[in-house]
Tab-separated table of C-alpha atoms in Angstrom:
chain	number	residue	atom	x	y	z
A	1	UNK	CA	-0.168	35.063	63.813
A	2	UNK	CA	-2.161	37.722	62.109
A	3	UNK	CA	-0.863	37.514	58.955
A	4	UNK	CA	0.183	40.517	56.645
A	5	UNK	CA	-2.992	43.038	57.120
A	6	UNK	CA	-3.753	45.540	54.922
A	7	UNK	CA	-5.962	48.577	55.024
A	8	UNK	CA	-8.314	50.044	53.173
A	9	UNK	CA	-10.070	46.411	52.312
A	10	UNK	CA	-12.376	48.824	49.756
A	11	UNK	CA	-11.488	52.267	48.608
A	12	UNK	CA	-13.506	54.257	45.930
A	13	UNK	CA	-12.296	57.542	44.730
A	14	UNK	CA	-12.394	59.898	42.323
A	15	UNK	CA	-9.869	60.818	39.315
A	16	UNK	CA	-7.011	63.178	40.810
A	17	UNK	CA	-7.656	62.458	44.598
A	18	UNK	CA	-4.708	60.778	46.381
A	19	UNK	CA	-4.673	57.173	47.666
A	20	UNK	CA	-2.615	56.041	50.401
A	21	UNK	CA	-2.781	52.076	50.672
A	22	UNK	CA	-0.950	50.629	53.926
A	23	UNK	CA	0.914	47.355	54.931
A	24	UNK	CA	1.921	45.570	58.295
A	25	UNK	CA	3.805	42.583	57.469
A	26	UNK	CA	4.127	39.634	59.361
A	27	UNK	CA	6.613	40.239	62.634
A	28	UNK	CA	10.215	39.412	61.550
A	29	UNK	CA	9.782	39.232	58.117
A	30	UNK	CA	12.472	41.517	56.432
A	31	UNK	CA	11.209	41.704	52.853
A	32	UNK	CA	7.861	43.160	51.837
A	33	UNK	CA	6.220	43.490	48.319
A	34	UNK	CA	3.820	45.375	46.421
A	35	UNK	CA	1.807	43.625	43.779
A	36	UNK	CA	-1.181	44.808	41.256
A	37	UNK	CA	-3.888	42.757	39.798
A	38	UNK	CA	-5.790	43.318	37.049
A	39	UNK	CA	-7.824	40.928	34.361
A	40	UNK	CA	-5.855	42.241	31.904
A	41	UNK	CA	-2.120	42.401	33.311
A	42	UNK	CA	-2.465	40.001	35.759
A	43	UNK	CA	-0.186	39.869	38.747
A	44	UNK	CA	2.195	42.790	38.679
A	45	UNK	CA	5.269	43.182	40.594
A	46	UNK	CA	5.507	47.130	41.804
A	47	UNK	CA	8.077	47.553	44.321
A	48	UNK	CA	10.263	45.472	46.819
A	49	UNK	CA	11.664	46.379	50.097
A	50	UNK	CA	14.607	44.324	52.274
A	51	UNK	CA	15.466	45.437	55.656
A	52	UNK	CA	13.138	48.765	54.890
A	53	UNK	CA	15.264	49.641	51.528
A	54	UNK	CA	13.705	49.775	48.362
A	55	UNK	CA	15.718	46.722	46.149
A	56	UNK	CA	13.422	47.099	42.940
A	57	UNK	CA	11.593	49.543	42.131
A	58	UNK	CA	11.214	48.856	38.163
A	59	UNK	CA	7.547	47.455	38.247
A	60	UNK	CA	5.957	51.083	39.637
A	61	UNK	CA	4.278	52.750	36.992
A	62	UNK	CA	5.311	56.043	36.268
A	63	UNK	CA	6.022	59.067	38.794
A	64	UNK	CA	2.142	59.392	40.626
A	65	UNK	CA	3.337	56.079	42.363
A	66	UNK	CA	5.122	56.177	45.370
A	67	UNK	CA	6.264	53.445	47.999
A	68	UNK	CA	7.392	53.648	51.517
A	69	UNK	CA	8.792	51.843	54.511
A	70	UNK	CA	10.007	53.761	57.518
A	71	UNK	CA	10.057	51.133	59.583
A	72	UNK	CA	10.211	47.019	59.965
A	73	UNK	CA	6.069	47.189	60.723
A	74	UNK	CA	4.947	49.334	57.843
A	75	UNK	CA	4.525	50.718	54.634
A	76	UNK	CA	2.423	52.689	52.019
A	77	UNK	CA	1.840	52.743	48.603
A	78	UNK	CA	0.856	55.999	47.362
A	79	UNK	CA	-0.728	57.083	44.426
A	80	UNK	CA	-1.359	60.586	43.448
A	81	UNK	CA	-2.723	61.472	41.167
A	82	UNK	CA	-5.109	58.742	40.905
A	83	UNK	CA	-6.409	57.836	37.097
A	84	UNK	CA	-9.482	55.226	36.485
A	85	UNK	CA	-6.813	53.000	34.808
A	86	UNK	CA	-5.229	52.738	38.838
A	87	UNK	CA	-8.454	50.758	39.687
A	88	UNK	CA	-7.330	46.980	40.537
A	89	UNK	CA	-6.360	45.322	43.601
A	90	UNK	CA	-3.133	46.162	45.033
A	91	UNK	CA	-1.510	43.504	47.402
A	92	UNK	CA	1.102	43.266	49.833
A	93	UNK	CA	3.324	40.595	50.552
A	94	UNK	CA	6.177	39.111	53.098
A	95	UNK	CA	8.670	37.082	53.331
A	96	UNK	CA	11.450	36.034	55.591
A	97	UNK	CA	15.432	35.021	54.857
A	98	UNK	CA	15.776	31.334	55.629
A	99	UNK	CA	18.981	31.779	58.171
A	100	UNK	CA	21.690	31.264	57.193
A	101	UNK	CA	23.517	32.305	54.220
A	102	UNK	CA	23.188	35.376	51.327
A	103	UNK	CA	20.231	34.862	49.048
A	104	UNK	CA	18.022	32.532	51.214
A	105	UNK	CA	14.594	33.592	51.408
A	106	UNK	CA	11.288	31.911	52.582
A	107	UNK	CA	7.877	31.480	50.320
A	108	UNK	CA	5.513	35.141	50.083
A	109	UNK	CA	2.890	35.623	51.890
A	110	UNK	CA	0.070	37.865	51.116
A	111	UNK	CA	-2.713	40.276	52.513
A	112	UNK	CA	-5.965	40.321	51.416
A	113	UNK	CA	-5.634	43.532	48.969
A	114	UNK	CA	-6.769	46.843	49.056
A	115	UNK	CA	-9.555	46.988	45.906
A	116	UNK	CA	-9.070	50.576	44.127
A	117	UNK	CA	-11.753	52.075	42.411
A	118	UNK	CA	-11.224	55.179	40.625
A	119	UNK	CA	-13.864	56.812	39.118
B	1	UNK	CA	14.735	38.162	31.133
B	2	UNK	CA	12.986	35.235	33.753
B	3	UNK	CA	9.700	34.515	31.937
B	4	UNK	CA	7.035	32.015	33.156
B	5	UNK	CA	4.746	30.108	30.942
B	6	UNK	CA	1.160	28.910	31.897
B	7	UNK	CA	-0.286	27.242	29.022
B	8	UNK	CA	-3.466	26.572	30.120
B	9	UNK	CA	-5.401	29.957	30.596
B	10	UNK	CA	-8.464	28.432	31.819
B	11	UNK	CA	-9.929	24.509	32.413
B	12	UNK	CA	-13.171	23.115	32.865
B	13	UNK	CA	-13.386	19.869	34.714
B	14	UNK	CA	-16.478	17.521	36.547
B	15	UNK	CA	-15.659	16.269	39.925
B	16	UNK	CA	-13.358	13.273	39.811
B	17	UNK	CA	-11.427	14.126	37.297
B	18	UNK	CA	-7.670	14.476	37.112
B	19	UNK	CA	-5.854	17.683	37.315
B	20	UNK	CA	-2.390	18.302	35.816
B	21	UNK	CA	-1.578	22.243	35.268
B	22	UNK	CA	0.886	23.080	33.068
B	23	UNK	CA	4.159	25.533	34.073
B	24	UNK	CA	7.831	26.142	32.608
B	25	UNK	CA	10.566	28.884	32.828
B	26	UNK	CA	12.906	30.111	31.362
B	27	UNK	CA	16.096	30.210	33.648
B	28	UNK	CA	19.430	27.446	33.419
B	29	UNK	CA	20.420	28.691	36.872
B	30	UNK	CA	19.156	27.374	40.090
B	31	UNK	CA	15.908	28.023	40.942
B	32	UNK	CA	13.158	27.762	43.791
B	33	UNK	CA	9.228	26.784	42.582
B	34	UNK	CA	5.921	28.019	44.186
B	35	UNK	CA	2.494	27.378	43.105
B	36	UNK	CA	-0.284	29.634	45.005
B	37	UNK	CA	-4.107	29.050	44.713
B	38	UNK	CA	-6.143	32.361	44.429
B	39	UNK	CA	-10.005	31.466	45.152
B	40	UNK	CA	-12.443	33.877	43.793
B	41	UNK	CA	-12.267	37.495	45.985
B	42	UNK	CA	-9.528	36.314	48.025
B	43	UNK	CA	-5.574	36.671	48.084
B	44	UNK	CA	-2.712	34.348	46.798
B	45	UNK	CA	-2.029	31.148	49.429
B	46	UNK	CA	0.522	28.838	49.211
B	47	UNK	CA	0.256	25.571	47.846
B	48	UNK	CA	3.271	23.909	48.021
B	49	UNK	CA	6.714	24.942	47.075
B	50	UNK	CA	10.279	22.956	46.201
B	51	UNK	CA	13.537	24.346	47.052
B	52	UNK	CA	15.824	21.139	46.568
B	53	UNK	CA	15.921	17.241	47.482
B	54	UNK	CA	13.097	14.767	46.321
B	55	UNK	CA	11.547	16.987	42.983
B	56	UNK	CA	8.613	15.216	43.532
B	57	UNK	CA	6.537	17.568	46.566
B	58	UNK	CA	3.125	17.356	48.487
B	59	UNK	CA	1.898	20.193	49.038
B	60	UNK	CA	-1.741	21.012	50.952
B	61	UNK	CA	-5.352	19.984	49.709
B	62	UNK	CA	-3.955	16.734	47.904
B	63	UNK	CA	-2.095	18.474	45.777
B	64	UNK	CA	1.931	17.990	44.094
B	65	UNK	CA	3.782	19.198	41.709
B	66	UNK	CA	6.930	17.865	40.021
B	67	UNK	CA	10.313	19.241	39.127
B	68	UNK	CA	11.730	17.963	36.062
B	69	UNK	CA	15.060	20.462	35.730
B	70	UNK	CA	15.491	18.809	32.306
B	71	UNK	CA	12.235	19.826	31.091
B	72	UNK	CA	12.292	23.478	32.976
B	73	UNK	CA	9.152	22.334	34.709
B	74	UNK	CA	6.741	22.392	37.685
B	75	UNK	CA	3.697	20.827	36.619
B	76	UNK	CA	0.766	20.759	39.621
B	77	UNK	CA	-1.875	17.286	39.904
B	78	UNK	CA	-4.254	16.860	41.692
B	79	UNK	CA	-5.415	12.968	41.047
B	80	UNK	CA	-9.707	13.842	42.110
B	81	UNK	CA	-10.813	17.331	42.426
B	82	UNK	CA	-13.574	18.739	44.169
B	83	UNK	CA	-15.599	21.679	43.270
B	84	UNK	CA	-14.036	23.497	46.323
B	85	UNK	CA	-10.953	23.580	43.930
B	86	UNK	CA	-12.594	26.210	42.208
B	87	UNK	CA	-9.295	29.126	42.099
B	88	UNK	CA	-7.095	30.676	39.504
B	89	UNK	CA	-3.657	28.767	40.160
B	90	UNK	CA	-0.564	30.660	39.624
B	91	UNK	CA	3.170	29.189	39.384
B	92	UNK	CA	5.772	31.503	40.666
B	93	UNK	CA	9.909	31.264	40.175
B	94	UNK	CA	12.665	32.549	42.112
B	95	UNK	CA	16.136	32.412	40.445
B	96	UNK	CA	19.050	32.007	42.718
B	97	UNK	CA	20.302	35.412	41.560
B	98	UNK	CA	16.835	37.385	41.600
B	99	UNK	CA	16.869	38.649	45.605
B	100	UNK	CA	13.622	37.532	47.081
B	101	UNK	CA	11.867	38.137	43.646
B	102	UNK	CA	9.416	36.032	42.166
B	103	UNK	CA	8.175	36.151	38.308
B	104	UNK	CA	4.740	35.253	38.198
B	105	UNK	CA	2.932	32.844	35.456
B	106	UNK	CA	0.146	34.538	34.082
B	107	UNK	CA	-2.724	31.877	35.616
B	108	UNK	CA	-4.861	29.202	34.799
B	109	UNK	CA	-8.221	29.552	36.058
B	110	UNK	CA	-9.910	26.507	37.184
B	111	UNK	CA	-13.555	25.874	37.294
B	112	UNK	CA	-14.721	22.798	38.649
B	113	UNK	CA	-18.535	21.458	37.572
B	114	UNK	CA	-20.150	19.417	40.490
């Protein structure tokens, strides 16, 4: 299994350019996440799909972030415009349900992260 | 709102010692329990997790973590570490009525002196 893979590893920027950060999650895994870390806010929630629909979206930012999923395989997180106070590293995480049952889910797991630099 | 508490930010330890990391929550309801290891310039793996049964669970590397509901905690111990232990260490909850979301502790950063 290859895991949930995320692309760019690296990306450097500058102020105002648009980022587009991408996911695959692991195959048959119906929930997907998008996390930020930074020193000083740690590990934030941004957005959380099940079965491709956004469920929470009260962790993005403000309006320059955006989050997709058009399908089981992928998704983006978009951010434009980017600011220097975007730089961190953005992960992506999985999950699957457990079976049977509403409400059963199985541990996260996560990419490597995309690190954002904005300059 | 779920809130989780790491106490200790950061520890210093020699080789040998014991390891017991420090996490509670806030929730009365029923709740699943992660702890993930983050070494440095890598991304969050799991260390062991409890769902329900025996509160008391192994989890990879030698280490385990306990559920005491009465307390509202899931302390992690490690009874030797190694200097390969090196990581920040988050704990993570899941409330039975929070979806597939997890609130995040804030950390504790281990550094382990050889």
């Amino acid at each position: 299994d290859a895991g949930v893979i995320q692309s760019p590893r690296h990306e450097v920027t500058e102020m105002g350019q648009e980022v587009t950060l991408r996911c695959k999650p692991i195959s048959g895994h119906n929930s997907l996440f998008w996390y930020r870390q930074t020193m000083m806010r740690g590990l934030e929630l941004l957005i959380y799909f099940n079965n491709n629909v956004p469920i929470d979206d009260s962790g993005m930012p403000e309006d320059r972030f955006s989050a997709k999923m058009p399908n089981a395989s992928f998704s983006t997180l978009k951010i434009q415009p980017s600011e220097p106070r975007d730089s961190a590293v953005y992960f992506c995480a999985s999950s699957s349900n457990l079976g049977t049952g509403g409400g059963s889910y199985n541990e996260q797991f996560f990419g490597p992260g995309t690190r954002l630099t904005v300059l | 709102a779920q809130s989780v508490s790491q106490h200790n930010h950061h520890v210093i330890l020699s080789e040998a010692a014991s390891l017991e990391l420090g996490c509670n929550y806030s929730y009365g309801g029923t709740v699943n329990l992660f702890w993930y290891v983050q070494y440095p310039g890598q991304h969050l793996q799991l260390l062991l997790k409890y769902f329900s049964g025996d509160p008391l669970v192994k989890g990879i590397k030698g280490f385990e973590a306990e559920f005491i509901k009465s307390k509202f905690s899931f302390n992690l111990r490690k009874p030797s570490v190694q200097w390969s232990d090196t990581a920040e260490y988050f704990c993570a909850v899941r409330p039975n009525n929070a979806g597939n979301m997890l609130t995040f502790g804030g950390g504790t950063r281990l550094m382990v002196k050889p």
